[in-house]
Coordinates of C-alpha atoms in Angstrom, one line a residue:
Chain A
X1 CA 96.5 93.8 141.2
X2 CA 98.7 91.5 139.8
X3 CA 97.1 88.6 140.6
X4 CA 93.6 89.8 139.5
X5 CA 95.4 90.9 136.0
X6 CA 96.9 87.2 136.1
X7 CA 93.7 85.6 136.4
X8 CA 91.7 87.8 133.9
X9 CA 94.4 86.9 132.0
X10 CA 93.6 83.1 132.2
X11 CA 89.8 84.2 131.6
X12 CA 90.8 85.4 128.6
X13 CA 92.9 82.8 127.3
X14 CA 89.9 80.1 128.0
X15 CA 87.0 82.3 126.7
X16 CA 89.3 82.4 123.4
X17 CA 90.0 78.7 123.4
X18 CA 85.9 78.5 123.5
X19 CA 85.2 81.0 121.2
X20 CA 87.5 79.1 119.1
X21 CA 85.6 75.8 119.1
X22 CA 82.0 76.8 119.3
X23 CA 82.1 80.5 117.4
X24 CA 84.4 79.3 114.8
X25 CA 83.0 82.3 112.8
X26 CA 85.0 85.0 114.1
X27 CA 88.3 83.6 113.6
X28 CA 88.8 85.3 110.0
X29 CA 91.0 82.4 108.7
X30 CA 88.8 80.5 109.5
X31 CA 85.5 82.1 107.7
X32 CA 87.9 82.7 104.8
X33 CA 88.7 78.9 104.3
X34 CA 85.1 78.4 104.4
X35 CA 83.9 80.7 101.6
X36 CA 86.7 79.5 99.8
X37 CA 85.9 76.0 100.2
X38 CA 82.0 77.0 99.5
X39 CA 83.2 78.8 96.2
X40 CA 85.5 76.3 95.0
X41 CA 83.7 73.1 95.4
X42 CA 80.6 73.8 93.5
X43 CA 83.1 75.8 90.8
X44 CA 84.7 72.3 90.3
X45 CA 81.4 70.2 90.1
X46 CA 80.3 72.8 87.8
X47 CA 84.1 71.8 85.6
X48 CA 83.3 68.4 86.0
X49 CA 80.0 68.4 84.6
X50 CA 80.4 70.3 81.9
X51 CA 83.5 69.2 80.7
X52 CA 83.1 66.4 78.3
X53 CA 85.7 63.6 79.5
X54 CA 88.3 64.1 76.7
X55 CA 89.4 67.5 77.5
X56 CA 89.9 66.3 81.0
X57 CA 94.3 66.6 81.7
X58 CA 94.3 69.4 78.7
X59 CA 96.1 72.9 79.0
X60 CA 92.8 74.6 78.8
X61 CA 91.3 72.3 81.5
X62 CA 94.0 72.7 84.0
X63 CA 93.7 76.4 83.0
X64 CA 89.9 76.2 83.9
X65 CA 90.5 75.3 87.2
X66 CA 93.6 77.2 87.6
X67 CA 90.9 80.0 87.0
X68 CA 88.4 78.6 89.6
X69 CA 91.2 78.5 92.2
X70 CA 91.9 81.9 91.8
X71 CA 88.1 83.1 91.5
X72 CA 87.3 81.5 94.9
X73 CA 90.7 83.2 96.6
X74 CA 89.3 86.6 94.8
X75 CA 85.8 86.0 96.2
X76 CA 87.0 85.1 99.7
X77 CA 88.6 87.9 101.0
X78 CA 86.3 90.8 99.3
X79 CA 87.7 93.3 101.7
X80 CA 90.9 93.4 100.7
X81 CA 91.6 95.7 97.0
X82 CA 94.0 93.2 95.5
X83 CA 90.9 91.0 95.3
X84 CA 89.1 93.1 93.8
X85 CA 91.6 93.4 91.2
X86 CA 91.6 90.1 90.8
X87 CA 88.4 89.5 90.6
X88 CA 88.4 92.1 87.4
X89 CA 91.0 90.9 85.5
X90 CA 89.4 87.0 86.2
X91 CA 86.4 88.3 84.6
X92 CA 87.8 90.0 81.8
X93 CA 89.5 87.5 80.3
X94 CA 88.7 83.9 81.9
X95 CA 91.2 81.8 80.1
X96 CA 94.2 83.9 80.2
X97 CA 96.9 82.1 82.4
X98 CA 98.3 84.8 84.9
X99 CA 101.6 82.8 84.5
X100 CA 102.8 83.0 87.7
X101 CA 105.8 81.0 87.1
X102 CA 107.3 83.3 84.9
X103 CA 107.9 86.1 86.7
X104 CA 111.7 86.4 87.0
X105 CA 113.5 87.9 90.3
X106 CA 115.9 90.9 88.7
X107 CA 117.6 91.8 91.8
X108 CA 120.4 90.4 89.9
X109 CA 120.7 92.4 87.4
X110 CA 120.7 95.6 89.9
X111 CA 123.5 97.7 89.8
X112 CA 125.2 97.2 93.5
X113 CA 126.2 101.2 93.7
X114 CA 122.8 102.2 92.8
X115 CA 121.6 104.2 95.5
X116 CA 119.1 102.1 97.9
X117 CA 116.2 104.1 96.4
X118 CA 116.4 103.3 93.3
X119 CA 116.7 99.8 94.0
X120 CA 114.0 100.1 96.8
X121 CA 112.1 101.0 93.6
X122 CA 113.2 98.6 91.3
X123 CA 111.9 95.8 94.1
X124 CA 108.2 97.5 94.8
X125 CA 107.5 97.6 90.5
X126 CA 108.5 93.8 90.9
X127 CA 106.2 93.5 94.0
X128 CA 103.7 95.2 91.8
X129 CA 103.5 92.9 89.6
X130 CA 103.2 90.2 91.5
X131 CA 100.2 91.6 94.0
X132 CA 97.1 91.8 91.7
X133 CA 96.5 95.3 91.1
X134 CA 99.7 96.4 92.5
X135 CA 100.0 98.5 89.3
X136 CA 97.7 101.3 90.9
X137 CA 99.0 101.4 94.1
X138 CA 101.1 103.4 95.8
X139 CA 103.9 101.9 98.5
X140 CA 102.2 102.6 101.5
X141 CA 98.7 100.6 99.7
X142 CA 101.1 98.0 98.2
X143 CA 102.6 97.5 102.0
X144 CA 99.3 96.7 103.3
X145 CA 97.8 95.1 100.5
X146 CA 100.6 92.6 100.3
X147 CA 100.0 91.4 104.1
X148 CA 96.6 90.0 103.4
X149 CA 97.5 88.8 100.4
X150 CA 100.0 86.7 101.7
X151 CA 98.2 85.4 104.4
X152 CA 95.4 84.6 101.9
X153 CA 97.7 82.9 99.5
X154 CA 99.1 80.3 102.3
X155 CA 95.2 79.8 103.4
X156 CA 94.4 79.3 99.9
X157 CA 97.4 76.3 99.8
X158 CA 96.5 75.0 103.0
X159 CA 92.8 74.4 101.7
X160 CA 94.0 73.2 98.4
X161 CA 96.8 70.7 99.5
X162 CA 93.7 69.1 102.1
X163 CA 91.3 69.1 99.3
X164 CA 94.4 67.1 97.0
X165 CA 94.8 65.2 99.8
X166 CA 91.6 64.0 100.7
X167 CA 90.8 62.7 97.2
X168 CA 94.1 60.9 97.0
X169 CA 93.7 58.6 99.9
Chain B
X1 CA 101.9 121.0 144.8
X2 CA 98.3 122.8 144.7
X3 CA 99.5 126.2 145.4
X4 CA 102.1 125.9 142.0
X5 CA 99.2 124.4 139.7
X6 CA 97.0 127.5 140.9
X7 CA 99.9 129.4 140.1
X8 CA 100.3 127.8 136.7
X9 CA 96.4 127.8 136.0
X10 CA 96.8 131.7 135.5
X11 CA 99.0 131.3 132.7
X12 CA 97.1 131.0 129.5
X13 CA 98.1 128.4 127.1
X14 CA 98.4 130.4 123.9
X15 CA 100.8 132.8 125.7
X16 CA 103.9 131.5 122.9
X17 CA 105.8 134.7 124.8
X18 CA 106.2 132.8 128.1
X19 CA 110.2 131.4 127.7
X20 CA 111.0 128.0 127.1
X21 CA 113.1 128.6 129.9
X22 CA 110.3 129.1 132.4
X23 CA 108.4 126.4 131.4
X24 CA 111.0 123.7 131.0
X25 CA 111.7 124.9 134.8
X26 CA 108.3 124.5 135.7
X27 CA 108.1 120.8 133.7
X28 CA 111.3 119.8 136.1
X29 CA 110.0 121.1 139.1
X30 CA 106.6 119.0 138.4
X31 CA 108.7 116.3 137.2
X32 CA 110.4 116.6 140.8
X33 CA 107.2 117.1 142.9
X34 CA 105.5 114.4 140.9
X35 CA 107.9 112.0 141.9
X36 CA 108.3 112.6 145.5
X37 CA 104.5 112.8 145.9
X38 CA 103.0 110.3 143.5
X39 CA 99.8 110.3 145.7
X40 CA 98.8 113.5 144.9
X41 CA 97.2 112.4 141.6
X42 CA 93.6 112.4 143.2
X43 CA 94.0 116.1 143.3
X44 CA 95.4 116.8 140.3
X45 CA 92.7 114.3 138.5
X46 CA 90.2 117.0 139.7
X47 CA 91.5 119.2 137.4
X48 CA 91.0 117.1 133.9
X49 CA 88.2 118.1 132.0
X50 CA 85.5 116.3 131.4
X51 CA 85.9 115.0 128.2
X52 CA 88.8 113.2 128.9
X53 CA 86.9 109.6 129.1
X54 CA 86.8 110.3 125.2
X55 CA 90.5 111.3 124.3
X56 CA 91.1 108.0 126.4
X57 CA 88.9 105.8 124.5
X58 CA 90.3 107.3 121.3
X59 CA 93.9 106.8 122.4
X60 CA 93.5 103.5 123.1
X61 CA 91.7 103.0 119.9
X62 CA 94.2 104.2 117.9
X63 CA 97.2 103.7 120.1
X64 CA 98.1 100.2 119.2
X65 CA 101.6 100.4 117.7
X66 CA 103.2 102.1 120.7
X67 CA 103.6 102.4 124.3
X68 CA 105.3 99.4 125.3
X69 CA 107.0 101.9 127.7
X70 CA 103.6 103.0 129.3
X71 CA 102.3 101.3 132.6
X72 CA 102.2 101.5 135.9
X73 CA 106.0 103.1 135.8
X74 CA 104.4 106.1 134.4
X75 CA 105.4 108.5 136.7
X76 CA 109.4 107.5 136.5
X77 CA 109.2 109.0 133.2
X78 CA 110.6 105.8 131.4
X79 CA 108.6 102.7 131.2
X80 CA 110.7 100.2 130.7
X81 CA 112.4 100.0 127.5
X82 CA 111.7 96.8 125.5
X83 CA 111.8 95.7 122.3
X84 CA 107.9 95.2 122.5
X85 CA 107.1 97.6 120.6
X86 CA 104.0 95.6 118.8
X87 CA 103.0 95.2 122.3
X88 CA 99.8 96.9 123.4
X89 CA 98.7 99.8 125.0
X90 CA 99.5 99.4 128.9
X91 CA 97.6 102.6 130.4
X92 CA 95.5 101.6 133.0
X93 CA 92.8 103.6 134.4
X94 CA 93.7 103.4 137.8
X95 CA 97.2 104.5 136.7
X96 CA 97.5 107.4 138.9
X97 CA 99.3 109.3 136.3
X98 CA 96.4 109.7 133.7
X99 CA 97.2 110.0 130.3
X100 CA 94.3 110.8 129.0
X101 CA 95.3 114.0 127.7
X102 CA 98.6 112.3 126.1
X103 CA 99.1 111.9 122.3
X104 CA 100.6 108.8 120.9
X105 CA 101.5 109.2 117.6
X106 CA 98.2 108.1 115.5
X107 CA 99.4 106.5 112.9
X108 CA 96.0 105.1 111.0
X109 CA 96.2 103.0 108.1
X110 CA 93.9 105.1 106.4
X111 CA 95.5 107.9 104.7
X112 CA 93.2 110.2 105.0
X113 CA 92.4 110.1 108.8
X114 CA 94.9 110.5 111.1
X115 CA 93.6 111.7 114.4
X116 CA 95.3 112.7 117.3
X117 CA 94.7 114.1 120.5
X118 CA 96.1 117.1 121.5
X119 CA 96.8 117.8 124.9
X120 CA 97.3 121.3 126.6
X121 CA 94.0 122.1 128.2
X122 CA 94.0 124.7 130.1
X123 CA 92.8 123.2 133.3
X124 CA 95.2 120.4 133.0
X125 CA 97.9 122.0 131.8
X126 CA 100.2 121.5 135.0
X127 CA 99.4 117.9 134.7
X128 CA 99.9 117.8 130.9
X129 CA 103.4 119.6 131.3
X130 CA 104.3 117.0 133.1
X131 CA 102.9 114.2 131.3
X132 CA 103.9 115.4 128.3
X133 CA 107.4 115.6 129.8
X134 CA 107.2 112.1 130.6
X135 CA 105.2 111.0 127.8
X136 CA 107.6 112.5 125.1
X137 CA 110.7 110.4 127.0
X138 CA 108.7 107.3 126.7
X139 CA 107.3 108.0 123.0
X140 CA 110.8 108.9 122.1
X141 CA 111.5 105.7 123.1
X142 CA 109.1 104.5 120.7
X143 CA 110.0 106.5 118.0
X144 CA 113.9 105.5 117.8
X145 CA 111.9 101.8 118.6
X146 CA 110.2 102.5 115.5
X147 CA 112.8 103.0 113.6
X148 CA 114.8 100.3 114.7
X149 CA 117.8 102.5 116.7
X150 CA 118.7 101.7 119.8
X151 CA 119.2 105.3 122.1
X152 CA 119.9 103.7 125.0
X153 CA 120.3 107.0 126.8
X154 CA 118.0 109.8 126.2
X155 CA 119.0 112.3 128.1
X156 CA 117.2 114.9 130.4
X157 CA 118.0 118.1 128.4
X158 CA 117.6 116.0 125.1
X159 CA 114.2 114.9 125.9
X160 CA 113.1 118.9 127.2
X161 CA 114.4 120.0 124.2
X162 CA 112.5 117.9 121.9
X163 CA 109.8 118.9 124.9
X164 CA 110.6 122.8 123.5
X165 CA 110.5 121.5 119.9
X166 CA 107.2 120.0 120.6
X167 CA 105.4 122.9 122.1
X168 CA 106.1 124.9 119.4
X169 CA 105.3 123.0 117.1
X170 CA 102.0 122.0 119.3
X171 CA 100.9 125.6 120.2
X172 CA 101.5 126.8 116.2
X173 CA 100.1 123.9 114.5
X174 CA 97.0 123.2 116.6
X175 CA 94.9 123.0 119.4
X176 CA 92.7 121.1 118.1
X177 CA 92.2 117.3 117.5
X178 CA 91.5 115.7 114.5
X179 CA 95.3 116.7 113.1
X180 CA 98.6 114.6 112.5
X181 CA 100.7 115.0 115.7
X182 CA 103.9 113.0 115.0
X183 CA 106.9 114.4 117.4
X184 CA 109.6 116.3 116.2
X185 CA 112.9 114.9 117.0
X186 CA 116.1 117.2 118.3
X187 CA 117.6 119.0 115.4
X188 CA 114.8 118.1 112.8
X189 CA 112.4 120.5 111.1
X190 CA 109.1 121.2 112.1
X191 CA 107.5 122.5 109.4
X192 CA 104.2 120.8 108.1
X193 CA 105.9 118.8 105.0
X194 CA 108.6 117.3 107.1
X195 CA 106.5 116.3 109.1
X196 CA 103.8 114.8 107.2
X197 CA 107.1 112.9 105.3
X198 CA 108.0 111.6 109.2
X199 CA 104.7 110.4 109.3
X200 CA 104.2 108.9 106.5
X201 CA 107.6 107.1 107.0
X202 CA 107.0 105.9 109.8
X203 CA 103.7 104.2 108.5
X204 CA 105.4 102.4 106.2
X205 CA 108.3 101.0 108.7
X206 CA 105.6 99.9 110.8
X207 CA 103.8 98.3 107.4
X208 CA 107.4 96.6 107.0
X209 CA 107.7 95.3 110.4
X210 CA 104.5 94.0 110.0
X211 CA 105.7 92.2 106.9
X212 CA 108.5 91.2 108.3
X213 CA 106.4 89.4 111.1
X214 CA 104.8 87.8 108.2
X215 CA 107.2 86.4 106.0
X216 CA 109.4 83.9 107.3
X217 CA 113.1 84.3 107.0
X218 CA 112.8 87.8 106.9
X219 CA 114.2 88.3 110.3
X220 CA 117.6 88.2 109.4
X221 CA 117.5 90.7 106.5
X222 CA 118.1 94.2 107.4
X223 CA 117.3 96.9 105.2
X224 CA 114.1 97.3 103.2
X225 CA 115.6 96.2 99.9
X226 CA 116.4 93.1 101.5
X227 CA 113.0 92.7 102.7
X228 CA 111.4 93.5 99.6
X229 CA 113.2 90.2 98.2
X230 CA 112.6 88.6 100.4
X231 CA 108.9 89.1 100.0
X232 CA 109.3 88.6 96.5
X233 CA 110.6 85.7 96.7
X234 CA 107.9 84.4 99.5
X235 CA 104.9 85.7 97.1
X236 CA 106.2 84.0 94.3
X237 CA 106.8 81.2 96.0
X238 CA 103.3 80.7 97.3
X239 CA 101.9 81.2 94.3
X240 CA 103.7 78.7 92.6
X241 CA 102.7 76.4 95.2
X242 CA 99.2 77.2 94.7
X243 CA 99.6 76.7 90.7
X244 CA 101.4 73.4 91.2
X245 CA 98.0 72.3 93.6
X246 CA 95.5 73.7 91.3
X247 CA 97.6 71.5 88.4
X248 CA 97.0 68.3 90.9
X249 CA 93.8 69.4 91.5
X250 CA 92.8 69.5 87.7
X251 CA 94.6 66.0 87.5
X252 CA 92.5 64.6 90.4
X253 CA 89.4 66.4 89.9
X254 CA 87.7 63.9 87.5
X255 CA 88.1 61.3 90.1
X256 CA 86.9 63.6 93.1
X257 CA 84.3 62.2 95.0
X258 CA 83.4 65.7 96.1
X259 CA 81.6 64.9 99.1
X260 CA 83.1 68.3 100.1
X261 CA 79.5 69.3 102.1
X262 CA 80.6 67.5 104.6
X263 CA 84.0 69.4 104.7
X264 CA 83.9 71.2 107.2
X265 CA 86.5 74.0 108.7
X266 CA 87.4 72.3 111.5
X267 CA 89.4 70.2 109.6
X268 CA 91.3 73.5 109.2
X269 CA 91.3 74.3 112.5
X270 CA 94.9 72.5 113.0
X271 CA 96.2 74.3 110.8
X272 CA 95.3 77.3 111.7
X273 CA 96.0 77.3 115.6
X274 CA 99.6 75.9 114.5
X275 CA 99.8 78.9 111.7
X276 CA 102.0 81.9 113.7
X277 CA 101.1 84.5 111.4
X278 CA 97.6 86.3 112.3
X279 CA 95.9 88.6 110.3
X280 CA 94.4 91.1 111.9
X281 CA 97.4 91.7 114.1
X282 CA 99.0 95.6 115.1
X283 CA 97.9 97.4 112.0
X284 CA 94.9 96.4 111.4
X285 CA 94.2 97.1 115.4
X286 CA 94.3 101.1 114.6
X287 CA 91.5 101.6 112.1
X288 CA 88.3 101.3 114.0
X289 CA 87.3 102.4 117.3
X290 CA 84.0 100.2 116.9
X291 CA 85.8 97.6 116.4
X292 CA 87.4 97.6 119.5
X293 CA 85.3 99.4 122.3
X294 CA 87.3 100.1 125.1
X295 CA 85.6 98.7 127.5
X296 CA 85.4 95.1 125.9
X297 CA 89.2 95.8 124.0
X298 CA 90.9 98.6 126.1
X299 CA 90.0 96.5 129.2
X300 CA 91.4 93.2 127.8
X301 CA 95.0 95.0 126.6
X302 CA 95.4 96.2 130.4
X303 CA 94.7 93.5 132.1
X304 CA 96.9 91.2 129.6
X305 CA 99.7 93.5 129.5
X306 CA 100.4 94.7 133.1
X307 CA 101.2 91.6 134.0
X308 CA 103.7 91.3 131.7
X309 CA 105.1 94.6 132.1
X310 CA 105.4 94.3 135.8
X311 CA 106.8 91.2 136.1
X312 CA 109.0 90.9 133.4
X313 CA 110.7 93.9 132.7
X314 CA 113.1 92.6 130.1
X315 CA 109.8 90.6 128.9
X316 CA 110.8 89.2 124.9
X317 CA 108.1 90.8 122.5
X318 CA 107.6 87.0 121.3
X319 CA 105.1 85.2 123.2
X320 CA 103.0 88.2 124.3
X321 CA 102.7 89.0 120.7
X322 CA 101.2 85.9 119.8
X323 CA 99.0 86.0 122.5
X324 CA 97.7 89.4 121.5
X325 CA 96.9 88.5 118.3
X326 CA 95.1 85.6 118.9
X327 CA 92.6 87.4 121.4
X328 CA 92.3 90.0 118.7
X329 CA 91.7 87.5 116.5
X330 CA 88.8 86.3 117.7
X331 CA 87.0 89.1 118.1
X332 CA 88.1 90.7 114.9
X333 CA 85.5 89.8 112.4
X334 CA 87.6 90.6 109.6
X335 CA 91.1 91.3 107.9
X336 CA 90.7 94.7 108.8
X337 CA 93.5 96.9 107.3

């Protein structure tokens, strides 16, 4: 028994190592790099084209393509409701810069003998602001939501830093 | 053996008069018998109904978060106790000890449906008694698991009395399926609201765990606040990350050749193999019974996990988990949540 569980086992783990290669389309990460790449790419052509050269390096360009980064991450991972969100508030107003950068951790500012709910609390609204849409959710749909996000968000970098990278070198 | 289940099979199962007493000295005596005469199971596997091929297919659809205890140790009442609890189902089908009428708790993402399977069918009710004996030890187990205790001991009377609670609460809440079943621990209430509040606390634990999986660094943190910042700080992080490469992006992109056509994913394909977080990972597992048909999924978690289970008994949740989640991942087609 153990030996025929052993060597399903080693089925398994080759079939997957081939699936990998040749079916590349049912690893998820890797079908989400690839509609983000496919959204992303013809968003910055598009930039590129229309752009007359003297706005190129200006706040609103870099905003642009901020824009076009996040549009693609939105349009990648449709099954998730934070990207939905995002793809709404994109749409609404294009040039708004989400300003990441300045949301500010408060945990300092909690009071150390508040009781852990309250703090718990305190920690999802920040959470909430930082998952697109997370003003809507719930904890439980915040919980999940912020999973995928974060997976998408460290896909998202890894296709960005290859696409910086390539057109360095 | 046979002449006590004939014995039992008179007894009808909505009879709430019959003692606790009696039935917790029936459970012990089955426990006993089952024990000394493990081969007996052909018998008693006569006396499942038919439909149990369903209740097993939705089990292990829906079963993913628990039962590291489960196996081929079945009938010892304790699997044996590890820290995997992201680790599969184990049930085998030629586990002599059928579960098929056991209930795990069936935690779905999905708020709305939370299906369970109840046991207590008549005809297998000797069986059930026993299993559920058993079955409650081990998902015990998985419960303090769950909530990151460590019971080392459960004892016999403990576990029968949460067996008691859990008849009760079992023959007044429902005998059907398609209801929450979450167990009710020794001294806790019973009631419909505490127990939807158990449930829906648990989710969330599990949803943390999971998240905790995710985010690096977050294995030393204890406590949800703690968490929470720490997934703070990772999202904000990341997305700074990606702001600062959409900036260099926005710099380079007048000089970008843009030959990306011929960019293909397999220049991502380091990445990701190297990448220890997977998506659809134990959550996401739980939602869909199409997505994993038990003969292509159900087959696959058996045949990876015995091994593990019978060899190593002390086996470190770690590398099986990885291995898990990549064979889910490849079949997955999706993040499913």
């Amino acid at each position: 028994m153990k030996q025929t569980n052993a060597h399903m086992e080693r089925q398994i783990m080759n079939k997957r190592k081939r699936v990998f290669s040749v079916q590349e389309k049912k690893n998820p990460k890797a079908v989400f790099a690839k509609r983000y790449v496919s959204h992303l790419v013809p968003a910055l052509k598009k930039i590129n084209m229309n752009k007359p050269s003297s706005q190129i390096n200006s706040k609103s360009f870099e905003q642009t393509v901020k824009h076009e980064v996040d549009m693609a991450l939105a349009l990648s991972a449709q099954e998730f409701a934070w990207s939905r969100f995002l793809q709404h508030k994109l749409l609404s107003s294009p040039h708004e810069d989400p300003s990441y950068s300045s949301k500010i951790l408060e945990t300092s500012s909690c009071k150390q003998d508040g009781k852990e709910g309250s703090e718990i609390k305190k920690k999802l609204k920040e959470l909430q602001k930082l998952v697109p849409g997370g003003e809507e959710m719930n904890m439980e749909e915040i919980l999940s939501e912020v999973g995928s996000y974060i997976v998408c968000l460290e896909l998202q970098m890894i296709v960005l830093k290859s696409l910086v990278q390539d057109n360095i070198s | 053996m046979l002449e006590s289940l004939v014995s039992l099979e008179s007894m009808s199962l909505s009879s709430m008069d019959v003692s606790v007493l009696e039935r917790l000295k029936w459970l012990q005596q089955q426990q006993q018998q089952v024990l000394s005469t493990t081969n007996a199971s052909p018998e008693l596997l006569q006396f499942h109904g038919t439909n149990n091929d369903e209740l097993l297919q939705n089990t292990f659809s829906h079963f993913q978060m628990l039962g590291s205890g489960f196996g081929p140790n079945y009938s010892m009442g304790f699997g044996p106790s590890h820290e995997a609890m992201d680790g599969c189902i184990s049930r085998t089908n030629s586990c002599q000890m059928d579960q098929a009428d056991t209930v795990g708790v069936m935690l779905n993402n999905s708020e709305e449906n939370i299906t369970i399977i109840l046991k207590n069918k008549r005809k297998s009710e000797v069986k059930t008694r026993e299993e559920e004996k058993t079955e409650k030890k081990i998902k015990v187990e998985a419960e303090t698991e769950s909530n990151m205790k460590v019971k080392s001991n459960l004892s016999n009377t403990e576990a029968s009395s949460e067996t008691s609670k859990q008849k009760s609460k079992a023959a007044s809440e429902t005998q059907k399926l398609d209801y929450i079943h979450v167990r009710a621990r020794r001294g806790q209430a019973t009631d419909r609201h505490s127990l939807a509040e158990r449930a829906r606390r648990e989710k969330i634990s599990k949803k943390m765990k999971y998240l905790q999986d995710l985010v690096p660094g977050c294995n030393k943190v204890t406590g949800r606040a703690g968490m929470l910042d720490e997934i703070i700080n990772y999202v904000q992080s990341l997305q700074r990350q990606v702001e600062f490469l959409s900036m260099k992006l926005a710099v380079l992109n007048p000089e970008l050749e843009l030959a990306m056509e011929d960019l293909s994913v397999k220049q991502f394909q380091a990445y990701f193999t190297n990448l220890p977080v997977v998506v659809a990972s134990k959550p996401s597992l739980m939602v869909d019974a199409p997505l994993f048909p038990l003969d292509q999924q159900g087959s696959l978690d058996l045949s990876v996990i015995n091994p593990n289970q019978a060899t190593t008994i002390e086996a470190p949740s770690a590398s099986w988990e990885t291995q898990s989640q990549s064979l889910y991942n490849t079949s997955s087609l999706g993040f499913q949540y």
